[in-house]
Coordinates of C-alpha atoms and ligand atoms in Angstrom, one line a residue:
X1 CA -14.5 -6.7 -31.8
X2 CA -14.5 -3.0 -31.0
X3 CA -15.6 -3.2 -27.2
X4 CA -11.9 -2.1 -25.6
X5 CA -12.4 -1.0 -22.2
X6 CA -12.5 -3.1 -19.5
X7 CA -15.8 -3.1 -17.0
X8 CA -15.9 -4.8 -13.7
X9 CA -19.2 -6.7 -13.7
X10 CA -18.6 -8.8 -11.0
X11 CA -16.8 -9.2 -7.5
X12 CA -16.6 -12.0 -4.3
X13 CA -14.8 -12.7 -1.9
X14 CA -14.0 -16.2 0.4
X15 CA -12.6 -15.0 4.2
X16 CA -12.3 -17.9 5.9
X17 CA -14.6 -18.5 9.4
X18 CA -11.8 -18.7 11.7
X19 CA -10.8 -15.4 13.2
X20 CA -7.3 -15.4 15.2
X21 CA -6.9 -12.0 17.2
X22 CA -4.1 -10.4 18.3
X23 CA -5.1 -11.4 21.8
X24 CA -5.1 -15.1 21.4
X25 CA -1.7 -14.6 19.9
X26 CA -0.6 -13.4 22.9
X27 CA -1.8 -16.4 24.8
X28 CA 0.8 -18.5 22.1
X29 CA 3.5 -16.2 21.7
X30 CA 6.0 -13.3 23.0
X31 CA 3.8 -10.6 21.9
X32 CA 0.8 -7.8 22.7
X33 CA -2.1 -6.6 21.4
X34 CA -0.5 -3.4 21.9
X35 CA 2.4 -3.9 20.4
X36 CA 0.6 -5.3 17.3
X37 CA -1.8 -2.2 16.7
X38 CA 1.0 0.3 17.2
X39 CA 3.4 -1.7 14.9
X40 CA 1.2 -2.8 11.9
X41 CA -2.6 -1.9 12.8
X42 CA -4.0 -5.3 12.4
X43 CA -6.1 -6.6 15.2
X44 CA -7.5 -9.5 13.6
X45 CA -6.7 -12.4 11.2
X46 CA -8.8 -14.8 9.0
X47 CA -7.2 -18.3 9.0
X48 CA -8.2 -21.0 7.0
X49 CA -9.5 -24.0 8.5
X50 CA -8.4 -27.8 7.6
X51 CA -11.2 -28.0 4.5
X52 CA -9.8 -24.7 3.2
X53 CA -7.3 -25.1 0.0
X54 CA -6.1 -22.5 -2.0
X55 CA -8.1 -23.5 -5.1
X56 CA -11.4 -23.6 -2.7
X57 CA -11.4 -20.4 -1.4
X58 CA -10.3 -19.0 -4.7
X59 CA -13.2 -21.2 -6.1
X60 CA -15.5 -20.0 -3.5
X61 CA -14.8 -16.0 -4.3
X62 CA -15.0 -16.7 -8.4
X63 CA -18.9 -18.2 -7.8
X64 CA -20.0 -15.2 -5.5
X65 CA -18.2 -12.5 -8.8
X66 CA -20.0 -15.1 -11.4
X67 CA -23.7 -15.4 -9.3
X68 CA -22.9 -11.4 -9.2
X69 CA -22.2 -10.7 -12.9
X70 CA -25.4 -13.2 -13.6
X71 CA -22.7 -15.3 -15.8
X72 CA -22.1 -18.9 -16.1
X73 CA -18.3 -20.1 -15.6
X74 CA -18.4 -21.2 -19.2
X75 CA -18.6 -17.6 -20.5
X76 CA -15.4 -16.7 -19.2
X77 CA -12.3 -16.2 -21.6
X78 CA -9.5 -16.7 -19.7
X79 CA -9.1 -17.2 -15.6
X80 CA -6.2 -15.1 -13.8
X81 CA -5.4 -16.7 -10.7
X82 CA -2.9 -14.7 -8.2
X83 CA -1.0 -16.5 -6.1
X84 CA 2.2 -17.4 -3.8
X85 CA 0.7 -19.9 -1.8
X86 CA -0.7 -22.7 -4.4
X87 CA -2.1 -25.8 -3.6
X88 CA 1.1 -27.6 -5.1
X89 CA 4.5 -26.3 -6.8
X90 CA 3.1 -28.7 -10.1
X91 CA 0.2 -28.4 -11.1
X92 CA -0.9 -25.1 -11.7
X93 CA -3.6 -23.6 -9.2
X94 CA -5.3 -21.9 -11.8
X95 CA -6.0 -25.2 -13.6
X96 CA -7.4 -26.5 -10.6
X97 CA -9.7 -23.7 -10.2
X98 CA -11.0 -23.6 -13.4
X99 CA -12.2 -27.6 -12.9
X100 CA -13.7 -26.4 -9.7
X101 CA -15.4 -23.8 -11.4
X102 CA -16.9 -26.2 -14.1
X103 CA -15.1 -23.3 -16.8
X104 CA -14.8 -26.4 -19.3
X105 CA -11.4 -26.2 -21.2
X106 CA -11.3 -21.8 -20.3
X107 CA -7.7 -21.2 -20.6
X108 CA -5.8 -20.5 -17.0
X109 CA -2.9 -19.5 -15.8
X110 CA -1.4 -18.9 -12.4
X111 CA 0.6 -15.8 -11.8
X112 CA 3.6 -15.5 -9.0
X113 CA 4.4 -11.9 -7.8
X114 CA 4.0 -12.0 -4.1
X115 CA 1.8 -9.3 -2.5
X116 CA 1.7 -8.0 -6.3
X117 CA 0.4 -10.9 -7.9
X118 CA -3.6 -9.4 -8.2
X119 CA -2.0 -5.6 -9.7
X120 CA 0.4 -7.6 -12.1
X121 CA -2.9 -10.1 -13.4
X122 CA -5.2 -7.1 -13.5
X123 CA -3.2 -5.2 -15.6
X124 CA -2.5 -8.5 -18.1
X125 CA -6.5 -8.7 -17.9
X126 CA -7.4 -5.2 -19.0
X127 CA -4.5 -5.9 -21.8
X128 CA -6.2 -8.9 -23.3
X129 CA -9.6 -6.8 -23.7
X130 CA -7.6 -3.8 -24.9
X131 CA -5.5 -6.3 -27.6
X132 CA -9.4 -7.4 -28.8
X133 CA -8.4 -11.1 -27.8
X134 CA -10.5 -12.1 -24.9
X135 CA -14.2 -10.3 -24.0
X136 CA -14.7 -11.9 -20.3
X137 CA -11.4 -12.3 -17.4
X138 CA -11.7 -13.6 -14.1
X139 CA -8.9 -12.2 -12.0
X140 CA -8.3 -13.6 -8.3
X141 CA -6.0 -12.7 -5.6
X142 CA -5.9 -15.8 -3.6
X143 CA -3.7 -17.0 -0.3
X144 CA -3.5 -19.3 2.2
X145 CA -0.2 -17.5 3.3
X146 CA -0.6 -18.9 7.0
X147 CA 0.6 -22.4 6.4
X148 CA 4.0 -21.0 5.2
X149 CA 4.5 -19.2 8.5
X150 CA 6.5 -20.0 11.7
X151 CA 4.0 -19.9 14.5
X152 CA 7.0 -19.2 16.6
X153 CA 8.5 -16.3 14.9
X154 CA 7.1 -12.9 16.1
X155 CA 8.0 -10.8 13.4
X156 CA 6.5 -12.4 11.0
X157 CA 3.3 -14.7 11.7
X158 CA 1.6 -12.1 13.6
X159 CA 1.3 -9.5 10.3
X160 CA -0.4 -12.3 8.4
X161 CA -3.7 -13.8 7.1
X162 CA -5.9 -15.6 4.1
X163 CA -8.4 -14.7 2.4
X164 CA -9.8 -14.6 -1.2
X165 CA -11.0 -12.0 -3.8
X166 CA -12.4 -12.2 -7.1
X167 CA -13.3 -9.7 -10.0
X168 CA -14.8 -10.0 -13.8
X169 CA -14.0 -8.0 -16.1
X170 CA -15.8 -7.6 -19.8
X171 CA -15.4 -5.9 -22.7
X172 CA -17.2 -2.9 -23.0
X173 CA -17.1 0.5 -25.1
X174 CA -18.4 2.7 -22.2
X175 CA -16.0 4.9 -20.6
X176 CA -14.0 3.1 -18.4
X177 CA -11.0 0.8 -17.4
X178 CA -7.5 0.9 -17.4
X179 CA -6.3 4.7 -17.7
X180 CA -2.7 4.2 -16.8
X181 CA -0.6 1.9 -15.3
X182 CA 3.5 0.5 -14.1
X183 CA 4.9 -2.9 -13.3
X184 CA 8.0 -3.4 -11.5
X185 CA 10.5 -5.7 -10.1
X186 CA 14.1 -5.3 -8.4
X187 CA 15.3 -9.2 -7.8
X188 CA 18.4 -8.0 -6.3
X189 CA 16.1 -7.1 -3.2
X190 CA 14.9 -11.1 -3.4
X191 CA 16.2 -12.2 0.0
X192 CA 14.6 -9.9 1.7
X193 CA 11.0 -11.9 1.5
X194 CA 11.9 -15.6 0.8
X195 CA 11.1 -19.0 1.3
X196 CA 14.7 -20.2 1.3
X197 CA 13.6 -24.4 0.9
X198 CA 11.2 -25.7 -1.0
X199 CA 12.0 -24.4 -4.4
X200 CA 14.9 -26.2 -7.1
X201 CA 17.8 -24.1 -4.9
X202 CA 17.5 -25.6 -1.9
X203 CA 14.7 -28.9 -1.7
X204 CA 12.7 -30.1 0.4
X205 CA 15.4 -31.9 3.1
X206 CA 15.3 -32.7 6.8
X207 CA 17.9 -30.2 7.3
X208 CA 16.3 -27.6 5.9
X209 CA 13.0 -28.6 8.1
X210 CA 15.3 -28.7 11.4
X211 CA 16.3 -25.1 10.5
X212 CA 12.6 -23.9 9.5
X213 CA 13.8 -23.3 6.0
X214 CA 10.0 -24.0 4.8
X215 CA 8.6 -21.0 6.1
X216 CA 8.9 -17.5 4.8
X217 CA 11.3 -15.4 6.0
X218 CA 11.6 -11.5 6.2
X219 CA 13.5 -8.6 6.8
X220 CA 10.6 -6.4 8.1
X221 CA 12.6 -2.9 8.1
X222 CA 13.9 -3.1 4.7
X223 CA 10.6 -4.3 3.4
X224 CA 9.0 -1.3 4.9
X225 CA 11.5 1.5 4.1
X226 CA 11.1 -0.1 0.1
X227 CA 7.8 -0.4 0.4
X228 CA 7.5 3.7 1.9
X229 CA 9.4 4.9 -1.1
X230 CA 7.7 2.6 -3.7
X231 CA 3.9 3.3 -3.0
X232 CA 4.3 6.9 -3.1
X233 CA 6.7 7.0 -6.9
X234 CA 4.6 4.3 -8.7
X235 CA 1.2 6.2 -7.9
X236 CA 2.7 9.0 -9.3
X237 CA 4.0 7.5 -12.3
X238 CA 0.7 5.7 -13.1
X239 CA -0.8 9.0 -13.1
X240 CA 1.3 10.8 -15.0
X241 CA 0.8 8.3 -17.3
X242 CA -3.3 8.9 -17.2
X243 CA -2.9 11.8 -17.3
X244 CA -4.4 13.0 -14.4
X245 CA -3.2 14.0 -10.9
X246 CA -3.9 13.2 -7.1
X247 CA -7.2 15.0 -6.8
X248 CA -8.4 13.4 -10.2
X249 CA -8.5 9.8 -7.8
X250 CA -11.8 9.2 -5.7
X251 CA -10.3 6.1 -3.8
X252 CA -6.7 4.8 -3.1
X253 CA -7.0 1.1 -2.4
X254 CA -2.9 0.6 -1.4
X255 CA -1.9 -3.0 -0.2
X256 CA -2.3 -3.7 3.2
X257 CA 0.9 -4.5 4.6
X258 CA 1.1 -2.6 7.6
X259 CA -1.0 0.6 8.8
X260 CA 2.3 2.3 9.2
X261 CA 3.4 1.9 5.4
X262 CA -0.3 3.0 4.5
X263 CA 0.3 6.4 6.7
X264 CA 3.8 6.9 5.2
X265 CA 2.0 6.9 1.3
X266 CA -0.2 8.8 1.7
X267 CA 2.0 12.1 3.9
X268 CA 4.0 11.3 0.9
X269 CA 1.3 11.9 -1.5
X270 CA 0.1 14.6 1.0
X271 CA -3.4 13.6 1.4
X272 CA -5.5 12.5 3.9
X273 CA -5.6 8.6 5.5
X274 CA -9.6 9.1 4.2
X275 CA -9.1 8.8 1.1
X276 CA -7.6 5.2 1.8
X277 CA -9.5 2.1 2.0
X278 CA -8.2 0.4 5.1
X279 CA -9.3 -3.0 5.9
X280 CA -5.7 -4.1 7.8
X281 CA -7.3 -4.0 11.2
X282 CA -9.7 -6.9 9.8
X283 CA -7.5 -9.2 7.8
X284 CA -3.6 -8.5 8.4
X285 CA -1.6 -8.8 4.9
X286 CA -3.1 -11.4 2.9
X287 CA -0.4 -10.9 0.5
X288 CA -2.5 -11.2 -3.6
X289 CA -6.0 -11.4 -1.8
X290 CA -5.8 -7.5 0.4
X291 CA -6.1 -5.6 -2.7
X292 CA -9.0 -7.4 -3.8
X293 CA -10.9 -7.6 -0.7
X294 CA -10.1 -4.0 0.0
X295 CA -11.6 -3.3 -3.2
X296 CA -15.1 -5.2 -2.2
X297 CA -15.1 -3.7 1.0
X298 CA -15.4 -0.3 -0.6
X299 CA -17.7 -1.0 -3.0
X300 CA -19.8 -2.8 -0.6
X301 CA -20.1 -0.6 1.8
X302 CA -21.1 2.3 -0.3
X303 CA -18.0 3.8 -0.8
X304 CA -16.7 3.4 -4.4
X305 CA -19.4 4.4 -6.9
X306 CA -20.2 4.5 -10.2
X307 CA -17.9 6.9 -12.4
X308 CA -15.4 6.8 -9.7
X309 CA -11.5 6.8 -10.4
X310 CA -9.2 4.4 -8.0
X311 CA -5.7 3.8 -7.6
X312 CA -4.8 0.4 -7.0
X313 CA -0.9 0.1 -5.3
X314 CA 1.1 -2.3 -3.8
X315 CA 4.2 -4.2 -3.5
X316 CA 5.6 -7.3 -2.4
X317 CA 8.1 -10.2 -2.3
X318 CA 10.8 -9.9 -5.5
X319 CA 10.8 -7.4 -4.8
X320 CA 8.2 -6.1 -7.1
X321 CA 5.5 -3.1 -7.2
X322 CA 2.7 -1.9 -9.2
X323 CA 0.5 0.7 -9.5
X324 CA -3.1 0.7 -11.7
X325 CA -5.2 3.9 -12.0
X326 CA -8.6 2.9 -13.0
X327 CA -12.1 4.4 -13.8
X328 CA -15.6 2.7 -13.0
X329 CA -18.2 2.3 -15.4
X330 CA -20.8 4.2 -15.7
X331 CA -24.3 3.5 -13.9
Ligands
COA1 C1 7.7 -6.3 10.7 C2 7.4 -4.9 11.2 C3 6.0 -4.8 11.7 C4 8.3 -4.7 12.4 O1 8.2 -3.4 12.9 P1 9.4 -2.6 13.3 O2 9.0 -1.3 13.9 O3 10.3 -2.5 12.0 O4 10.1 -3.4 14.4 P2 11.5 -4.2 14.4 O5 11.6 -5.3 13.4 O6 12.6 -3.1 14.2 O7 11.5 -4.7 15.8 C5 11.4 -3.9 16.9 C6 11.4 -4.8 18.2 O8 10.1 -5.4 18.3 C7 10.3 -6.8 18.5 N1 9.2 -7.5 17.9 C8 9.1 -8.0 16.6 N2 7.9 -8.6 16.5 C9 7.3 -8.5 17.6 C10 6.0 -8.9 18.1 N3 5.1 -9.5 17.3 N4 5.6 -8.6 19.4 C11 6.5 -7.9 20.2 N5 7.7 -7.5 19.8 C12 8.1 -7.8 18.5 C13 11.6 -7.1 17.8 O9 12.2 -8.3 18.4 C14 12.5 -5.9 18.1 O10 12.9 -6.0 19.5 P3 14.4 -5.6 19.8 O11 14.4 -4.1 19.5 O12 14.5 -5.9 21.3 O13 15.3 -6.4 18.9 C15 7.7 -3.8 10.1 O14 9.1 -3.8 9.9 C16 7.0 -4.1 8.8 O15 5.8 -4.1 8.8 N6 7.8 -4.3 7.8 C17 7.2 -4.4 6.4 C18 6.7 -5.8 6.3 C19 5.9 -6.0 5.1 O16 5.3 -5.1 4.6 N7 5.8 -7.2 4.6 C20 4.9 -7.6 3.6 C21 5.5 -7.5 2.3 S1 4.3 -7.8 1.1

């Protein structure tokens, strides 16, 4: 197998119908529109409704990338799922999926790296296709990150959403794929985006439920002076490692956290909010999935072409980061 370069032949995406705005939050909670937008720049969220599970909507996105790429789920190597809001703790998501999907006996695996998760099983996917081991990877960034949130905490349950986005990627010897790449992870930063209960430290118990220990807790200013310094060093190392610089990259598509965190990238890249795809104000953080439906969204509207060179950053509970630069096929 010669074919080493990785070409995206399909995308989809699952958003939920529900739409919560920052206005009907204010109806529930201590809280504004105003305050929202300045803080973050979100003004809507997609949440999903009582049929939604994480392996649906995952499910969902995979069929619109498969019906896109005119493949079969049978003609996938391996499935990638991205995730920190599974279905269960045991089993896997991913194996879930790939029943869903009808991708008989495909190999799956689920991967946990918080807002990461999507860069970190990218990365493993264009690796398979470089080793010469797999021809055809499904890679999904998938959340339902709404049902680990405490309604009545401000500083956290207004800044996220679900969602669901899918790419394919296949072996091919054009020019294209991975050009350079880097992973990280800082665990001493751990507490500062947890779910403290739950896990083998601290089950499930009615104490930790009086306290609200089931529902993610964070530490929103040092999350956001990390994330400020990360985005900004890992770009720059993933390009150095391409070989190619700032004005090489047609598109930046950064996680979206916060609108803030976006703005403080790119002064510290010194280039223009333009050259970002922005879809915060739509769908809040939804954590593995904003990457990936960032991605659609500039491809479907027109935006990312053929040829084109991105830079895919973001960051995220772990604390971890990652930073892909990548090439587009050719028309
Ligand atoms: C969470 C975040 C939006 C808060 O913004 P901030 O400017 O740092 O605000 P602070 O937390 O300092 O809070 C400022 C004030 O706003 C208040 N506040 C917090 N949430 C609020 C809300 N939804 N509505 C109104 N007021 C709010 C706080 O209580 C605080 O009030 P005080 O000064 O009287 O104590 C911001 O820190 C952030 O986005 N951090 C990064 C989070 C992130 O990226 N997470 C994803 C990781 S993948």
């Amino acid at each position: 197998m010669n074919a080493r370069n990785g070409r995206v032949v399909g995308w989809g995406t699952y958003l939920p119908e529900k739409v919560l705005t920052n206005f009907d939050l204010e109806k529930q909670l201590d809280t504004s529109d105003e305050w929202i937008v300045q803080r973050s720049g979100i003004r809507e969220r997609r949440i999903a409704g009582p049929g939604d599970t994480t392996s649906s909507m995952a499910t969902q996105a995979s069929r619109a990338a498969l019906d896109k790429a005119g493949l079969a789920p049978t003609d996938l190597d391996l499935i990638i799922i991205a995730s920190s809001s599974p279905d269960h703790l045991i089993p896997p998501v991913s194996s879930q999926v790939q029943y869903l999907l009808g991708a008989v006996d495909v190999p799956a695996v689920t991967l946990s790296t918080g807002c990461t998760g999507f860069v970190y099983g990218l990365s493993t996917a264009y690796h398979f296709i470089a080793a010469g081991a797999y021809r055809t990877i499904l890679v999904v960034g998938v959340e339902i990150i709404t049902r680990h949130l405490n309604w009545q905490d401000r500083s956290t349950c207004v800044l996220f959403g679900d969602g669901a986005g899918a790419f394919i990627l296949q072996a091919t010897d054009e020019p294209c794929g991975l050009r350079g790449f880097v992973l990280g992870s800082d665990g001493s930063l751990s507490h500062h985006i947890i779910i403290p209960a739950g896990g083998t430290a601290e089950p499930p118990s009615l104490e930790a439920l009086a306290e609200g220990r089931q529902y993610i807790y964070m530490n929103g200013p040092e999350v956001f002076k990390f994330a400020s310094r990360v985005l900004g060093r890992s770009s720059r190392q993933a390009l150095e490692q391409a070989g190619l610089t700032l004005e090489d990259v047609d598109w930046i598509i950064p996680h979206q956290a916060n609108l803030r965190i976006i703005q403080a990238a790119a002064r510290d890249l010194e280039l223009p909010l333009s050259r970002f795809i922005i879809t915060i104000d739509r769908y809040g953080n939804t954590s593995a999935a904003s990457i990936p439906l960032a991605w659609v969204d500039g491809l479907e509207s027109g935006r990312i072409k053929p040829d084109d060179t991105l830079l895919l950053v973001s960051f995220g509970a772990g604390l971890t980061w990652g930073a892909l630069v990548l090439q587009m096929a050719p028309a």
